Coordinates of C-alpha atoms (C1' of nucleotides) in Angstrom, one line a residue:
Chain C
M1 CA -23.3 19.2 4.3
R2 CA -20.7 21.5 5.7
T3 CA -20.4 21.4 9.4
S4 CA -17.3 23.4 9.8
W5 CA -17.5 26.1 12.3
A6 CA -17.0 28.6 9.7
D7 CA -20.2 27.5 8.1
S8 CA -22.2 27.1 11.2
E9 CA -21.4 30.7 11.9
E10 CA -23.6 31.5 9.0
A11 CA -26.4 29.3 10.2
E12 CA -26.2 30.9 13.6
A13 CA -26.6 34.3 12.1
A14 CA -29.6 33.2 10.2
A15 CA -31.2 31.6 13.1
V16 CA -31.6 34.5 15.5
P17 CA -33.8 35.6 16.9
S18 CA -34.4 32.6 18.9
T19 CA -37.8 31.1 19.0
I20 CA -37.0 28.9 21.8
I21 CA -39.8 28.7 24.3
N22 CA -38.9 29.2 27.9
N23 CA -41.5 28.0 30.3
G24 CA -40.0 29.8 33.1
V25 CA -39.2 26.8 35.1
V26 CA -36.6 27.3 37.7
P27 CA -33.4 25.5 36.9
N28 CA -34.0 22.0 38.0
S29 CA -32.0 20.3 40.7
G30 CA -29.9 17.4 39.8
A31 CA -32.0 15.2 42.0
A32 CA -35.2 16.0 40.2
A33 CA -33.6 15.4 36.9
A34 CA -32.1 12.2 38.0
A35 CA -35.5 11.0 39.2
A36 CA -36.9 11.9 35.9
V37 CA -34.2 9.8 34.3
S38 CA -34.7 6.8 36.4
G39 CA -38.4 7.0 36.0
N40 CA -38.1 7.0 32.3
S41 CA -34.9 5.2 31.8
R42 CA -36.0 3.0 29.0
P43 CA -38.6 4.9 27.0
A44 CA -40.9 2.6 25.4
R45 CA -40.2 2.3 21.8
S46 CA -43.4 0.7 20.9
A47 CA -45.5 1.4 17.9
Y48 CA -47.2 4.2 19.6
V49 CA -47.2 7.4 17.7
P50 CA -48.2 10.6 19.5
P51 CA -51.2 12.2 18.0
H52 CA -49.3 15.2 16.8
L53 CA -47.1 13.0 14.7
R54 CA -49.8 11.1 13.0
N55 CA -50.5 11.9 9.4
R56 CA -48.4 15.0 9.8
P57 CA -47.6 16.9 6.7
P58 CA -44.0 17.9 6.5
S59 CA -44.2 21.6 7.1
S60 CA -47.7 22.9 7.2
T61 CA -48.2 24.2 10.7
P62 CA -47.6 27.8 11.2
P63 CA -45.1 29.0 13.7
P64 CA -46.2 29.5 17.3
P65 CA -46.4 32.9 18.7
A66 CA -43.0 34.2 19.4
V67 CA -42.0 34.0 22.9
S68 CA -39.5 36.5 24.0
A69 CA -37.2 34.9 26.4
P70 CA -33.6 34.3 26.7
P71 CA -32.4 31.1 25.1
A72 CA -33.1 28.2 27.4
A73 CA -31.2 25.0 27.4
N74 CA -32.8 21.9 26.0
T75 CA -36.0 23.2 24.8
R76 CA -37.1 20.9 22.2
W77 CA -36.7 22.5 19.0
G78 CA -39.4 22.3 16.3
G79 CA -41.4 20.1 18.5
G80 CA -41.9 16.9 16.6
G81 CA -41.0 14.6 19.3
G82 CA -43.1 15.3 22.3
G83 CA -40.3 17.2 23.8
G84 CA -42.9 18.9 25.8
G85 CA -43.5 15.6 27.3
R86 CA -45.5 16.4 30.3
S87 CA -47.9 18.9 29.2
G88 CA -49.0 19.2 32.8
G89 CA -46.0 21.3 33.5
S90 CA -45.8 25.0 33.3
F91 CA -45.0 24.4 29.7
G92 CA -48.7 24.7 29.1
G93 CA -51.0 23.0 26.6
A94 CA -50.8 25.9 24.2
A95 CA -47.2 25.7 23.8
S96 CA -47.0 22.0 23.3
N97 CA -49.8 21.9 20.9
T98 CA -48.1 24.3 18.7
R99 CA -44.9 22.4 18.6
T100 CA -45.8 20.2 15.6
G101 CA -43.0 19.2 13.3
G102 CA -41.4 21.7 11.2
W103 CA -43.4 24.6 12.5
D104 CA -40.4 26.8 12.9
R105 CA -38.6 26.3 9.7
G106 CA -39.0 29.8 8.7
R107 CA -37.9 31.1 12.1
E108 CA -35.1 28.8 13.0
R109 CA -34.2 28.3 9.3
E110 CA -33.6 24.6 9.6
V111 CA -31.7 24.2 6.4
N112 CA -33.2 21.7 4.0
P113 CA -30.4 19.3 3.4
F114 CA -32.2 17.7 0.5
G115 CA -32.6 20.5 -1.8
D116 CA -36.1 19.3 -2.8
D117 CA -38.0 22.0 -1.1
V118 CA -38.1 25.7 -1.2
D119 CA -34.8 26.1 0.5
V120 CA -32.2 25.6 -2.2
E121 CA -29.1 23.9 -0.8
P122 CA -26.7 21.7 -2.6
P123 CA -27.7 18.1 -2.4
F124 CA -25.7 15.8 -0.3
V125 CA -22.6 14.8 -2.1
Q126 CA -23.0 11.2 -1.0
Q127 CA -26.2 9.4 -1.2
E128 CA -24.3 6.3 -0.3
N129 CA -26.9 3.8 -0.6
S130 CA -27.7 4.7 -4.1
G131 CA -24.4 3.4 -5.2
I132 CA -24.6 0.2 -3.2
N133 CA -24.9 -3.0 -5.0
F134 CA -27.6 -4.6 -3.0
D135 CA -27.6 -7.8 -4.9
A136 CA -24.2 -8.4 -3.4
Y137 CA -25.7 -8.2 0.0
E138 CA -28.3 -10.8 -0.3
D139 CA -26.3 -13.7 1.0
I140 CA -24.0 -11.8 3.2
P141 CA -23.0 -13.8 6.3
V142 CA -24.5 -12.3 9.4
D143 CA -24.0 -13.6 12.9
T144 CA -25.6 -12.6 16.1
S145 CA -25.3 -13.9 19.6
G146 CA -26.8 -12.9 22.9
D147 CA -30.2 -13.4 24.5
N148 CA -33.4 -13.2 22.6
V149 CA -32.1 -11.5 19.5
P150 CA -34.9 -9.6 17.8
P151 CA -35.4 -10.8 14.3
A152 CA -34.1 -8.8 11.4
V153 CA -36.3 -6.9 9.1
N154 CA -36.3 -6.7 5.3
S155 CA -37.7 -3.2 4.8
F156 CA -37.9 0.1 6.6
S157 CA -41.6 -0.1 6.6
E158 CA -41.6 -3.1 8.9
I159 CA -40.3 -0.8 11.6
D160 CA -42.3 2.1 12.7
L161 CA -39.7 4.8 12.8
G162 CA -42.1 7.6 12.5
D163 CA -43.4 9.6 9.6
A164 CA -40.9 12.4 9.6
L165 CA -37.9 10.0 9.7
N166 CA -39.4 7.8 7.1
L167 CA -39.8 10.8 4.8
N168 CA -36.1 11.6 5.3
I169 CA -35.2 8.0 4.6
R170 CA -37.0 8.3 1.3
R171 CA -35.3 11.6 0.6
C172 CA -32.0 9.9 1.1
K173 CA -33.1 7.5 -1.5
Y174 CA -32.6 4.6 0.9
V175 CA -34.8 2.0 -0.8
K176 CA -34.2 -0.8 1.6
P177 CA -32.0 -1.4 4.7
T178 CA -28.5 -2.7 4.3
P179 CA -27.6 -5.8 6.2
V180 CA -26.3 -4.0 9.2
Q181 CA -29.4 -1.9 9.3
R182 CA -31.7 -4.9 8.9
H183 CA -30.2 -6.4 12.0
A184 CA -29.1 -3.5 14.1
I185 CA -32.2 -1.4 13.9
P186 CA -34.6 -3.9 15.3
I187 CA -32.1 -4.7 18.1
S188 CA -31.8 -1.0 18.9
I189 CA -35.5 -0.4 18.7
A190 CA -36.0 -3.2 21.1
G191 CA -33.9 -1.2 23.6
R192 CA -31.1 -3.7 23.6
D193 CA -27.4 -2.9 24.0
L194 CA -25.4 -3.8 20.9
M195 CA -21.9 -4.5 19.9
A196 CA -21.8 -4.4 16.1
C197 CA -19.1 -5.2 13.6
A198 CA -20.3 -3.2 10.7
Q199 CA -19.3 -1.1 7.8
T200 CA -19.8 2.6 7.1
G201 CA -20.3 2.2 3.4
S202 CA -23.4 0.1 4.1
G203 CA -25.1 2.6 6.3
K204 CA -23.5 2.1 9.7
T205 CA -24.2 5.7 10.7
A206 CA -27.9 5.3 9.9
A207 CA -28.0 2.0 11.7
F208 CA -27.4 3.8 15.0
C209 CA -29.0 7.1 14.1
F210 CA -32.4 5.9 13.0
P211 CA -33.2 4.2 16.3
I212 CA -31.9 7.1 18.3
I213 CA -33.9 9.7 16.3
S214 CA -37.0 7.6 16.3
G215 CA -36.7 6.9 20.0
I216 CA -36.4 10.6 20.8
M217 CA -39.3 11.5 18.6
K218 CA -41.5 9.0 20.3
G219 CA -40.2 9.2 23.7
Q220 CA -42.1 10.9 26.4
Y221 CA -39.3 12.6 28.1
A222 CA -39.6 14.4 31.3
Q223 CA -38.9 18.1 31.0
R224 CA -35.3 18.7 31.0
P225 CA -33.9 21.3 33.3
R226 CA -34.1 24.8 31.9
G227 CA -32.9 28.2 32.6
S228 CA -29.4 27.2 33.4
R229 CA -26.6 27.2 30.8
T230 CA -26.2 23.5 31.0
A231 CA -27.4 21.4 28.1
Y232 CA -28.9 18.0 28.7
P233 CA -28.6 15.8 25.6
L234 CA -30.7 12.7 25.3
A235 CA -28.2 10.9 23.1
L236 CA -24.4 11.0 22.9
I237 CA -22.5 9.8 19.9
L238 CA -18.7 9.7 20.3
S239 CA -16.1 9.3 17.6
P240 CA -12.3 9.4 17.6
T241 CA -11.7 12.3 15.1
R242 CA -13.1 15.7 14.5
E243 CA -13.8 15.1 10.9
L244 CA -15.6 11.9 11.6
S245 CA -17.7 13.7 14.2
C246 CA -18.5 16.3 11.5
Q247 CA -19.5 13.6 9.1
I248 CA -21.7 11.9 11.6
H249 CA -23.3 15.2 12.5
D250 CA -24.0 15.9 8.8
E251 CA -25.7 12.5 8.5
A252 CA -27.7 12.8 11.7
K253 CA -28.9 16.3 10.7
K254 CA -30.1 14.9 7.4
F255 CA -32.0 12.1 9.1
S256 CA -33.4 14.5 11.7
Y257 CA -34.7 17.1 9.3
Q258 CA -38.1 18.3 10.4
T259 CA -38.4 15.7 13.1
G260 CA -37.9 18.3 15.8
V261 CA -34.8 16.4 17.0
R262 CA -31.9 18.7 17.4
V263 CA -28.4 17.6 16.6
V264 CA -25.3 19.4 17.8
V265 CA -21.7 18.7 17.2
A266 CA -18.8 19.6 19.5
Y267 CA -15.2 19.0 18.7
G268 CA -11.8 20.6 19.4
G269 CA -9.9 23.0 17.2
A270 CA -12.9 25.1 16.5
P271 CA -14.0 28.1 18.5
I272 CA -15.9 26.9 21.5
N273 CA -18.3 29.9 21.6
Q274 CA -20.2 28.8 18.6
Q275 CA -20.6 25.3 20.0
L276 CA -21.8 26.8 23.3
R277 CA -24.4 28.8 21.5
D278 CA -25.6 25.7 19.7
L279 CA -25.9 23.9 22.9
E280 CA -27.8 26.7 24.6
R281 CA -30.3 26.5 21.8
G282 CA -31.1 23.0 22.8
V283 CA -29.6 19.6 22.0
D284 CA -31.2 16.2 21.7
I285 CA -28.3 14.4 20.0
L286 CA -24.8 15.4 20.8
V287 CA -22.1 14.3 18.5
A288 CA -18.6 14.9 19.9
T289 CA -15.0 14.0 20.2
P290 CA -13.9 13.1 23.7
G291 CA -11.6 16.0 24.4
R292 CA -14.0 18.8 23.7
L293 CA -16.8 16.9 25.5
V294 CA -14.7 16.6 28.6
D295 CA -14.0 20.3 28.4
L296 CA -17.7 21.1 28.2
L297 CA -18.5 18.7 31.0
E298 CA -15.9 20.4 33.2
R299 CA -17.4 23.8 32.4
A300 CA -20.7 22.3 33.4
R301 CA -22.1 23.3 30.0
I302 CA -23.2 19.8 29.4
S303 CA -24.7 17.3 31.7
L304 CA -25.0 13.7 30.7
Q305 CA -27.7 12.8 33.3
M306 CA -30.5 12.7 30.7
V307 CA -28.6 10.5 28.3
Q308 CA -30.7 7.6 27.1
Y309 CA -28.6 6.5 24.2
L310 CA -24.8 6.2 24.0
A311 CA -23.2 5.3 20.7
L312 CA -19.5 4.8 20.2
D313 CA -18.4 4.9 16.6
E314 CA -15.1 3.2 15.8
A315 CA -15.6 1.7 19.2
D316 CA -12.5 -0.4 19.3
R317 CA -10.4 2.7 18.6
M318 CA -12.3 4.6 21.3
L319 CA -11.5 1.9 23.8
D320 CA -7.9 1.5 22.7
M321 CA -5.1 2.8 25.0
G322 CA -5.1 6.3 23.9
F323 CA -8.8 7.0 24.4
E324 CA -10.0 4.5 26.9
P325 CA -9.3 6.6 30.0
Q326 CA -11.2 9.5 28.6
I327 CA -14.1 7.3 27.5
R328 CA -14.2 5.6 30.9
R329 CA -14.2 9.0 32.5
I330 CA -17.1 10.3 30.4
V331 CA -19.2 7.1 30.6
E332 CA -18.4 6.1 34.2
Q333 CA -17.3 9.1 36.2
M334 CA -19.6 11.8 35.0
D335 CA -23.3 11.9 35.6
M336 CA -24.4 9.5 32.8
P337 CA -27.0 6.9 33.7
P338 CA -25.3 3.5 34.3
R339 CA -25.3 0.7 31.8
G340 CA -28.6 -1.1 31.8
V341 CA -30.4 2.3 32.3
R342 CA -29.1 4.0 29.3
Q343 CA -28.9 2.1 26.0
T344 CA -25.4 1.6 24.6
M345 CA -24.4 0.8 21.1
L346 CA -20.8 0.1 19.9
F347 CA -19.9 0.0 16.2
S348 CA -16.7 -0.9 14.4
A349 CA -15.4 -3.2 11.8
T350 CA -12.5 -4.4 13.8
F351 CA -13.2 -5.5 17.3
P352 CA -10.2 -7.3 18.9
K353 CA -11.2 -9.6 21.7
E354 CA -9.3 -7.6 24.3
I355 CA -11.2 -4.6 23.3
Q356 CA -14.5 -6.5 23.3
R357 CA -13.7 -7.5 26.9
L358 CA -13.1 -3.9 27.8
A359 CA -16.2 -2.8 26.0
S360 CA -18.3 -5.2 28.0
D361 CA -17.9 -2.9 31.0
F362 CA -20.1 -0.4 29.2
L363 CA -22.8 -2.9 28.1
A364 CA -25.6 -4.7 29.7
N365 CA -26.8 -8.1 28.4
Y366 CA -25.8 -7.0 24.9
I367 CA -26.2 -8.5 21.5
F368 CA -23.2 -9.1 19.4
L369 CA -23.7 -8.6 15.7
A370 CA -21.2 -9.3 13.0
V371 CA -22.0 -8.5 9.4
G372 CA -19.6 -10.1 7.0
R373 CA -19.7 -9.6 3.3
V374 CA -20.0 -11.8 0.2
G375 CA -16.7 -13.1 -1.1
S376 CA -17.2 -11.8 -4.5
S377 CA -16.9 -8.2 -3.4
T378 CA -13.5 -9.0 -2.1
D379 CA -12.2 -8.4 -5.6
L380 CA -13.2 -4.8 -5.4
I381 CA -10.0 -3.9 -3.7
V382 CA -6.8 -5.2 -5.2
Q383 CA -4.1 -5.3 -2.5
R384 CA -0.5 -5.0 -3.5
V385 CA 2.6 -5.2 -1.3
E386 CA 5.9 -4.1 -2.6
F387 CA 9.3 -4.3 -0.9
V388 CA 10.6 -0.8 -0.8
Q389 CA 13.5 0.4 1.3
E390 CA 12.9 3.6 3.2
S391 CA 15.3 5.5 1.0
D392 CA 13.5 4.4 -2.1
K393 CA 9.9 5.2 -1.0
R394 CA 9.7 8.6 -2.6
S395 CA 10.9 7.6 -6.0
H396 CA 8.7 4.5 -5.9
L397 CA 5.7 6.7 -5.1
M398 CA 6.6 8.9 -7.9
D399 CA 6.7 5.9 -10.2
L400 CA 3.2 5.0 -9.1
L401 CA 1.8 8.5 -9.6
H402 CA 3.4 8.8 -13.0
A403 CA 1.8 5.5 -14.0
Q404 CA -1.5 6.6 -12.8
R405 CA -1.2 9.9 -14.7
E406 CA -0.6 7.9 -17.9
N407 CA -3.5 5.6 -17.2
G408 CA -5.7 8.5 -16.6
T409 CA -6.4 7.1 -13.1
H410 CA -5.6 10.5 -11.6
G411 CA -7.7 13.6 -11.0
K412 CA -11.1 14.4 -9.8
Q413 CA -12.5 10.9 -10.3
A414 CA -9.4 9.0 -9.1
L415 CA -8.1 10.4 -5.9
T416 CA -5.0 9.0 -4.2
L417 CA -4.8 8.8 -0.5
V418 CA -1.3 8.3 0.9
F419 CA -0.8 7.2 4.5
V420 CA 2.3 8.0 6.4
E421 CA 3.4 7.3 10.0
T422 CA 4.1 10.7 11.4
K423 CA 2.9 14.3 11.1
K424 CA 6.3 15.6 10.1
G425 CA 6.5 12.9 7.5
A426 CA 3.2 14.0 6.1
D427 CA 4.3 17.6 5.8
A428 CA 7.6 16.5 4.2
L429 CA 5.9 14.3 1.7
E430 CA 3.3 16.8 0.8
H431 CA 5.9 19.4 0.1
W432 CA 8.0 17.0 -1.9
L433 CA 5.1 15.9 -4.0
C434 CA 4.2 19.5 -4.7
I435 CA 7.6 20.5 -5.8
N436 CA 7.7 17.5 -8.1
G437 CA 4.6 18.4 -10.0
F438 CA 2.0 16.5 -8.1
P439 CA -0.5 18.7 -6.4
A440 CA -0.9 17.4 -2.9
T441 CA -2.3 18.5 0.4
S442 CA -2.2 16.9 3.8
I443 CA -4.2 16.2 6.9
H444 CA -2.8 15.5 10.4
G445 CA -3.1 16.5 14.0
D446 CA -0.5 19.3 13.8
R447 CA -2.5 21.2 11.3
S448 CA -5.1 23.7 12.4
Q449 CA -8.7 22.6 12.2
Q450 CA -9.3 25.1 9.4
E451 CA -6.4 23.6 7.5
R452 CA -7.6 20.1 8.1
E453 CA -11.1 20.8 6.9
H454 CA -9.7 22.8 3.9
A455 CA -7.4 20.0 2.9
L456 CA -10.3 17.5 3.1
R457 CA -12.4 19.8 0.9
L458 CA -9.6 20.2 -1.6
F459 CA -9.2 16.5 -1.8
K460 CA -12.8 15.6 -2.0
S461 CA -13.5 18.1 -4.7
G462 CA -10.6 16.8 -6.7
A463 CA -8.9 20.2 -6.8
T464 CA -6.0 18.5 -5.0
P465 CA -6.2 14.8 -6.0
I466 CA -3.5 13.6 -3.6
L467 CA -3.9 13.7 0.1
V468 CA -1.1 12.8 2.5
A469 CA -2.5 11.7 5.8
T470 CA -1.7 10.3 9.1
D471 CA -4.1 7.9 10.8
V472 CA -6.4 10.8 11.5
A473 CA -7.9 9.9 8.2
A474 CA -7.8 6.2 8.6
R475 CA -11.2 5.5 10.0
G476 CA -14.7 6.2 9.0
L477 CA -14.3 9.0 6.6
D478 CA -16.4 8.5 3.5
I479 CA -14.5 10.1 0.6
P480 CA -16.0 9.1 -2.7
H481 CA -13.7 8.5 -5.7
V482 CA -10.6 7.3 -3.7
A483 CA -9.2 5.0 -6.3
H484 CA -5.9 4.3 -4.7
V485 CA -4.7 4.0 -1.1
V486 CA -1.0 4.0 -0.7
N487 CA 0.5 2.8 2.6
F488 CA 3.7 4.7 2.2
D489 CA 4.4 3.8 5.8
L490 CA 2.6 0.7 6.9
P491 CA 0.9 0.9 10.3
N492 CA 2.0 -1.3 13.2
D493 CA -1.4 -2.8 13.6
I494 CA -3.2 -4.9 11.0
D495 CA -6.5 -3.4 12.1
D496 CA -5.3 0.0 11.2
Y497 CA -4.3 -1.3 7.8
V498 CA -7.8 -2.7 7.4
H499 CA -9.4 0.7 8.1
R500 CA -6.9 2.5 5.9
I501 CA -7.5 0.5 2.8
G502 CA -11.2 0.7 3.5
R503 CA -11.1 4.3 2.3
T504 CA -11.2 2.9 -1.2
G505 CA -13.3 0.4 -3.0
R506 CA -16.4 1.9 -1.5
A507 CA -20.0 1.8 -2.7
G508 CA -19.4 -0.8 -5.4
K509 CA -16.4 0.9 -6.9
T510 CA -13.1 -0.8 -7.4
G511 CA -10.1 0.2 -5.5
L512 CA -6.4 -0.4 -5.3
A513 CA -4.3 -0.5 -2.2
T514 CA -0.5 -0.5 -2.4
A515 CA 1.7 -1.0 0.6
F516 CA 5.5 -0.2 0.8
F517 CA 6.9 -2.9 3.0
N518 CA 10.5 -3.3 4.4
E519 CA 12.3 -4.7 7.3
N520 CA 10.8 -2.1 9.6
N521 CA 7.4 -3.7 9.0
S522 CA 8.3 -7.3 9.8
S523 CA 6.0 -7.3 12.8
L524 CA 3.1 -6.8 10.5
A525 CA 4.1 -9.4 8.0
R526 CA 2.1 -12.3 9.5
G527 CA -1.1 -10.4 9.9
L528 CA -0.7 -8.9 6.4
A529 CA -0.1 -12.1 4.8
E530 CA -3.0 -13.8 6.5
L531 CA -5.3 -10.9 5.6
M532 CA -4.3 -11.0 2.0
Q533 CA -4.7 -14.7 1.8
E534 CA -8.2 -14.5 3.3
S535 CA -9.0 -11.8 0.8
N536 CA -7.9 -14.0 -2.1
Q537 CA -5.0 -11.7 -2.8
E538 CA -1.7 -12.8 -4.2
V539 CA 0.8 -13.0 -1.4
P540 CA 4.4 -12.4 -2.5
A541 CA 6.7 -15.3 -1.6
W542 CA 9.0 -12.9 0.3
L543 CA 6.2 -11.7 2.4
S544 CA 5.2 -15.3 3.3
R545 CA 8.8 -15.8 4.4
Y546 CA 8.7 -12.8 6.6
A547 CA 5.4 -14.0 8.0
A548 CA 6.8 -17.4 8.8
R549 CA 9.8 -15.8 10.5
S550 CA 7.8 -13.6 12.8
S551 CA 5.2 -16.3 13.5
Y552 CA 7.2 -18.1 16.1
G553 CA 9.1 -15.3 17.5
G554 CA 6.0 -13.7 18.7
G555 CA 7.2 -10.6 17.1
G556 CA 4.2 -9.0 15.6
R557 CA 2.0 -9.6 18.6
N558 CA 0.6 -6.6 20.2
R559 CA -2.3 -6.1 22.4
R560 CA -4.7 -5.6 19.7
S561 CA -3.8 -8.4 17.4
G562 CA -3.4 -11.2 19.8
G563 CA -6.1 -13.8 20.1
G564 CA -8.3 -13.5 17.1
R565 CA -8.1 -10.8 14.7
F566 CA -11.0 -8.9 13.3
G567 CA -13.6 -9.3 15.8
G568 CA -16.0 -11.0 13.5
R569 CA -16.8 -13.2 16.5
D570 CA -18.2 -12.6 19.9
F571 CA -15.5 -12.9 22.5
R572 CA -18.0 -14.3 24.9
R573 CA -18.0 -17.5 22.9
D574 CA -14.3 -17.8 23.2
T575 CA -13.8 -19.9 26.3
S576 CA -10.3 -18.6 26.8
F577 CA -11.7 -15.2 27.5
N578 CA -14.0 -16.5 30.1
R579 CA -11.5 -18.4 32.2
S580 CA -11.3 -15.8 34.9
G581 CA -14.6 -16.8 36.3
G582 CA -16.3 -13.6 35.3
G583 CA -17.6 -14.9 32.1
G584 CA -21.1 -14.9 33.1
D585 CA -21.1 -11.2 33.5
Y586 CA -20.5 -10.7 29.9
Y587 CA -23.7 -12.4 29.1
G588 CA -25.6 -10.7 31.7
G589 CA -27.2 -14.0 32.7
G590 CA -27.6 -16.1 29.6
R591 CA -25.9 -17.8 26.8
S592 CA -26.2 -17.3 23.2
N593 CA -29.2 -18.9 21.6
S594 CA -28.6 -17.7 18.2
G595 CA -27.1 -20.9 16.8
Y596 CA -23.9 -19.2 16.2
G597 CA -22.0 -22.5 16.2
A598 CA -23.8 -23.7 13.2
S599 CA -22.9 -20.8 11.0
G600 CA -19.7 -19.9 12.7
S601 CA -17.7 -22.2 10.5
S602 CA -18.6 -20.1 7.5
Y603 CA -16.6 -17.4 9.0
G604 CA -13.4 -19.3 8.4
G605 CA -12.2 -19.4 11.9
G606 CA -13.3 -16.2 13.5
G607 CA -12.2 -13.6 11.1
Y608 CA -14.1 -11.5 8.7
G609 CA -12.3 -13.4 6.0
A610 CA -12.8 -11.6 2.8
G611 CA -14.9 -9.0 4.4
V612 CA -12.1 -6.9 5.8
T613 CA -10.8 -5.7 2.5
S614 CA -13.2 -3.2 1.3
A615 CA -15.8 -0.7 2.0
W616 CA -16.5 -2.5 5.2
D617 CA -15.3 -0.2 7.8
Chain X
dG1 C1' 3.6 7.1 16.9
dA2 C1' -1.0 8.5 16.0
dC3 C1' -5.4 10.4 17.8
dC4 C1' -8.3 13.0 21.5
dC5 C1' -10.0 19.7 25.6
dA6 C1' -8.0 24.6 26.2
dG7 C1' -4.2 28.0 25.5

DNA sequence: GACCCAG
């Protein structure tokens, strides 16, 4: 499960000598590659299974003859997916015939992430679905809008994802798809663009990984340029933090085991040389943070011209002020195929309408999908708000921690995650907790990547059961056993609050979220009070008064919270967002036919309602 | 203010 660069160093050492096949093709010109892209821009994701994938045992085929050649970029690794594509090329029939799935396990040492084979490797710490209460999902509210929405499926077997992927799904102990998977996977398999409000705890990562992996396995892709040091991924998955990219990479690798689909992660703070070597050995799916990706693009070590699939995790964050220019540059100003040619999938739990509108620049005739959650699960997280002056916060936190210690809700199985506003504040609080007898560590952007990963490991293992964090840890991270999230400093944005408290109460477990509120947070009062009310939480009278005060002053409005909060609703259906005359563009030529209106009322006026309070992410 | 290349 580890993807830190320190660990991949090991994998690298084990993986040489390279078995990558070099067919000797002269580095391709951009034009040729572009032609290849446009000629195969939407690979058919039909039920067709290439012969070499039919009835294929997991790892029975012997390795091909070793080919001595310098590592070539983008050679399909392990074969499984028809990477050879056109066997008419100089690749040669022999080579492609030998590239059946898993042939090179002994040579490339593809680590078995499941620990059920010869390779002994610790099993994944999280088999998230196994802890999910599926009964609670049965009547979950789901909304879709857009043209010709493909119907949802009820089982993985209804979709032909391919044998190797299906085997991995079974190994993950995923018995049946979660609601977001039931809806998002058919949409993606159909080749449609997607904006999905979904939840990590219910398998969001799988929801975009399965179609990508399956599509690459089945796709008949033109030979990617070789011989140069430029890598040509077929899929790009972007996320806002390094740790989240690592987590997605771990998941994607698990799903890709013995499929022949190669997953590489690239993020900042780690030595770039290792990542360059990984890329040289071939990449189908690239998981990256924006900064390092831009760096690699500028070095011409990556080209996006073969990208067929683009997925943005935490998409609203990626398109928020801080990231949007970089994302726009990557998606629009590099060599990535344009929208409508590539397939684009955006995932997040919170999707403010302003961000939805921005996002529509990257999408073509997309489907909007919102997965709510049953009201009963709301109670999994108890939200408390306490009025605490700045000067009293530390002693108040100490009281909470002492109480937890007495309750026994402290330690390996009851982790406490404390969010603060600033990096300095994180350091200070960590130090203060330590000298007061509470072992704590911290994660924030001023720590080295090694320190960040180390802190996360200490916390996850329970060795240090308190983690002080900035918003770097607010989104997406799946940390089991977080029993308590403390908003020592509340965020300025209610969406950030939603993501923060979503670190607890995951996978059917209960959670507690405590917030320290004072005058400095008055701009959040209204959103907080509304959210708590929707979540059937007790709203303190004083908070309601704050909320009432800020409601007419316009005080708490910011760009992300104005006009409909949690994005549980397609902005294209909001007429106020279509007034500029460009509304038709958002639809790409058609109106919703999903009957949204009929079920929309159950959403309680456009929010996630109860859904925002828990594992939904 | 936080997060996102490199050094």
